[in-house]
Amino acid sequence: MHILKMNSVILLLVAIFAIGNCANSDWWKTAVFYQIYPRSFKDDSNDGVGDLKGVISKLPYLKELGITATWLSPIFKSPQVDQGYDISDYRVVDPLFGNNNDLTELIKEANKLGIKIILDFVPNHTSEEHEWFKASVNGTPKYLDYYIWRDGENKDDKKPPNNWLSNFGGIAWTYNETRKMWYYHEFAKAQPDLNYRNPDVVKDMKDILVYWLDQGVAGFRIDAVPYLFEDVNFENETATDKTKGVDPSNWNSLQHTKTLDLNETLDMIYQFRELIDEYNKNHTEDTRVIMTEAYTDFDKTLLYYGLKDGSRLGAHFTFNFDFIQSLSKNSSATDIKNIIENWFENLPEIYTYNWVVGNHDNHRIATRLGVENVDAIMLLQGILPGVMVTYNGEEIGMEDGEVDFDQRQDPQATDEKTFKEKSRDFERTPFQWDNSTNAGFNKGNKTWLPVSKNYINTNVELQNTTVDSHLNIYKSLIKNRKKISPAAKTKIEVLNSTVLTIYRTTETETYFYLYNRLGEPMIINNAGLNNSKILIKSTNSEKEVGSIINGTILVETNESLILHKDNPKDNGSFLYKTQPTVLIAVLFLIFVLNSI
Ligand code: GLC
């Protein structure tokens, strides 16, 4: 009897231990992914460009923010024509950022703090300095078809093979004097497109994914996915309906039926997912994930998640760029509601929502919508179900920096006339840590892009010590959103025509988000708000965190709040509040005790 009991207790302990150590397969579904733009985050070596040691030194900051994972824009060997999106060796860290050991250390140290590291995988193109391209140019048989090579139109060397345009502007073909053929590049001419119809290319690229998975990364952000395949017949693209006034060398002057979102492209993303799923199946750690970047139509965006019925899966999520592309200074509360509901109505239930506010390719939210709306958009992003993606600096409300034409770095904007409109340098200026030289980004050496003059007023150090700061609001948001059950129901309403209202409700509690979008100060009468408490408030709010609201509240112009209230029906049910793993352990204990 005694031995029996001992055995049972050991069994029980093993079971609890096993449950506790189960890989977390759903961690990403409510995660906060924080994008680090390494060139501009923290420059430890003081050479003017951020580096991995710099990121390591800021891990405590990331921990304090409460984020789940960070994705790093490319840090691999590269001539840096497109700031690292032109890779010449996918397995080696560029000396500009440090070395492979630094990356190993970063992964290890970040994991210790519970932060996962996601890498940026750039599959569409390599750098022209990649060994594969050099071998392809020189006619090495294995590499002849690694890229998209064509003769000129009618074999005329002077005429490109067709009218395809580069995303960065101008014709997407460049003539190579050595090979005496044209090669295709969706982006800069230093970024030749790989040929995904060549199985060796596919294999090589998949091997790179596995290589980094083996190094312990939590997954990949996959760059520029819609462009992987091009029409096999190389037919011309047709002009858009609205070509009037559009510069004919501008990518938007054509419809991209021959170069964008081809079925084979979707299939390749599904193949990448199969690889990740297979990897996950054979490994016990937390799920590795992929997230894809696809600027495309809404219907196509959904397909990057996978097929509607889930019979083929794509990315764990594909970035939802609506808060970047569809929100403007004039968007009303109803416009925002419509943007969100479009996702609720159309994303198949098996997939996970995600909300992206900014990235290194778009003007910062503070510049796009005004600093006074930064908190509101962050809180909105955080209250919604699903994944939240933050671009470094948004948490302190950084605005676009000031960059002159002669300080330019972005290959997309080389023409002075269109520089202001096209350059992405503005959103890439160095991170603002404090009010010391160069905003604490480095120790004073000239920075690759100028530090914004705003750093004196907008920096981490200052906001850490200011109670009502964007940063403290962000931290409070991240902390509180972890408490919202993923199963909480979501309802959206526009009250009094300008107050965007979101309810996240479970049987036991409700979170309310209120945002007076561009309206006059507005009194909201809503019995549902009775006894709710202010949990978070925007920096422009005069209200007090912790104060109790009766059914009436005045919401000022641009003010945003998150309120919380316990549901009166809550009877404190033990079963309801208990984590499933604990519940299983308790049931198991009852079972064991019963059987001895
Ligand atoms: C993606 C990147 C962008 C880069 C382009 C080409 O859109 O986000 O920065 O220029 O791909 O790689």
Short mmCIF file of N, CA and C and ligand atoms in Angstrom, two decimals, residues 35 37 71 73-74 82-86 120 122 124-125 167-168 186-188 191 221-225 227 293 295 321 359-361 410-412 424 428, ligand 1:
data_model
loop_
_atom_site.label_atom_id
_atom_site.label_comp_id
_atom_site.label_asym_id
_atom_site.label_seq_id
_atom_site.Cartn_x
_atom_site.Cartn_y
_atom_site.Cartn_z
N GLN A 35 9.23 45.07 -33.62
CA GLN A 35 10.22 45.11 -34.71
C GLN A 35 11.40 46.00 -34.34
N TYR A 37 14.72 47.70 -35.84
CA TYR A 37 15.46 48.04 -37.05
C TYR A 37 16.91 48.19 -36.60
N TRP A 71 11.30 40.93 -33.83
CA TRP A 71 11.83 40.55 -35.15
C TRP A 71 12.80 41.62 -35.61
N SER A 73 15.02 43.36 -38.46
CA SER A 73 15.24 43.54 -39.90
C SER A 73 16.61 42.95 -40.22
N PRO A 74 16.87 42.62 -41.52
CA PRO A 74 18.03 41.77 -41.84
C PRO A 74 19.37 42.23 -41.29
N ASP A 82 20.14 48.10 -50.07
CA ASP A 82 18.78 48.32 -49.57
C ASP A 82 18.76 48.05 -48.06
N GLN A 83 19.76 48.58 -47.39
CA GLN A 83 19.88 48.47 -45.93
C GLN A 83 19.69 47.04 -45.43
N GLY A 84 20.35 46.11 -46.12
CA GLY A 84 20.36 44.73 -45.64
C GLY A 84 19.32 43.84 -46.30
N TYR A 85 18.40 44.42 -47.05
CA TYR A 85 17.43 43.60 -47.79
C TYR A 85 18.03 43.11 -49.12
N ASP A 86 19.33 43.21 -49.22
CA ASP A 86 20.09 42.68 -50.35
C ASP A 86 21.17 41.81 -49.75
N ASP A 120 14.51 38.07 -40.15
CA ASP A 120 13.89 38.51 -41.39
C ASP A 120 14.47 37.65 -42.51
N VAL A 122 14.62 36.92 -46.48
CA VAL A 122 14.37 37.65 -47.73
C VAL A 122 14.50 36.68 -48.91
N ASN A 124 12.88 36.59 -51.98
CA ASN A 124 12.59 36.95 -53.37
C ASN A 124 13.84 37.22 -54.20
N HIS A 125 14.85 37.80 -53.54
CA HIS A 125 16.04 38.23 -54.27
C HIS A 125 17.26 38.13 -53.37
N ASN A 167 9.42 47.86 -58.43
CA ASN A 167 8.74 48.49 -57.32
C ASN A 167 9.38 49.82 -56.94
N PHE A 168 10.67 49.92 -57.12
CA PHE A 168 11.39 51.16 -56.78
C PHE A 168 11.33 52.18 -57.92
N GLU A 186 12.75 42.85 -59.10
CA GLU A 186 11.53 43.55 -58.65
C GLU A 186 11.91 44.84 -57.92
N PHE A 187 13.08 44.84 -57.27
CA PHE A 187 13.49 46.03 -56.50
C PHE A 187 14.70 46.66 -57.19
N ALA A 188 15.73 47.03 -56.44
CA ALA A 188 16.88 47.72 -57.06
C ALA A 188 17.65 46.77 -57.98
N GLN A 191 19.51 43.91 -56.61
CA GLN A 191 18.73 42.85 -55.94
C GLN A 191 18.08 41.92 -56.98
N ARG A 221 10.06 36.54 -40.18
CA ARG A 221 9.22 37.47 -40.92
C ARG A 221 9.69 37.26 -42.36
N ILE A 222 8.78 36.97 -43.27
CA ILE A 222 9.22 36.68 -44.64
C ILE A 222 8.90 37.88 -45.53
N ASP A 223 9.96 38.36 -46.15
CA ASP A 223 9.94 39.64 -46.86
C ASP A 223 9.33 39.53 -48.26
N ALA A 224 8.57 40.52 -48.64
CA ALA A 224 8.15 40.74 -50.03
C ALA A 224 7.66 39.47 -50.72
N VAL A 225 6.76 38.75 -50.09
CA VAL A 225 6.37 37.44 -50.64
C VAL A 225 5.59 37.48 -51.96
N TYR A 227 6.05 38.51 -54.72
CA TYR A 227 6.83 38.60 -55.96
C TYR A 227 7.65 37.36 -56.30
N GLU A 293 5.07 39.34 -45.29
CA GLU A 293 4.83 40.72 -45.69
C GLU A 293 4.28 40.71 -47.11
N TYR A 295 2.05 43.36 -49.44
CA TYR A 295 1.21 44.53 -49.74
C TYR A 295 0.40 44.17 -50.97
N PHE A 321 -1.95 45.44 -42.87
CA PHE A 321 -1.41 46.80 -42.96
C PHE A 321 -2.50 47.88 -42.96
N ASN A 359 6.07 50.35 -39.45
CA ASN A 359 7.28 49.59 -39.78
C ASN A 359 8.28 50.51 -40.48
N HIS A 360 9.38 49.92 -40.92
CA HIS A 360 10.48 50.71 -41.47
C HIS A 360 10.21 51.19 -42.90
N ASP A 361 9.05 50.82 -43.45
CA ASP A 361 8.73 51.23 -44.82
C ASP A 361 7.65 52.31 -44.88
N ASP A 410 18.06 55.63 -48.67
CA ASP A 410 17.10 54.69 -49.23
C ASP A 410 17.21 54.63 -50.76
N PRO A 411 17.43 53.42 -51.33
CA PRO A 411 17.56 53.31 -52.78
C PRO A 411 16.25 53.56 -53.52
N GLN A 412 15.15 53.62 -52.76
CA GLN A 412 13.86 53.86 -53.40
C GLN A 412 13.68 55.33 -53.77
N ARG A 424 12.11 56.40 -47.43
CA ARG A 424 11.74 55.75 -46.17
C ARG A 424 12.76 56.06 -45.08
N ARG A 428 13.32 55.86 -40.30
CA ARG A 428 14.41 54.97 -39.92
C ARG A 428 15.50 55.66 -39.09
C1 GLC B 1 10.35 44.74 -48.14
C2 GLC B 1 11.15 45.46 -47.09
C3 GLC B 1 11.71 46.71 -47.70
C4 GLC B 1 12.63 46.31 -48.82
C5 GLC B 1 11.90 45.43 -49.83
C6 GLC B 1 12.87 44.75 -50.77
O1 GLC B 1 9.25 45.44 -48.55
O2 GLC B 1 10.33 45.73 -45.98
O3 GLC B 1 12.38 47.50 -46.78
O4 GLC B 1 13.11 47.45 -49.48
O5 GLC B 1 11.18 44.39 -49.21
O6 GLC B 1 13.55 43.73 -50.09
#
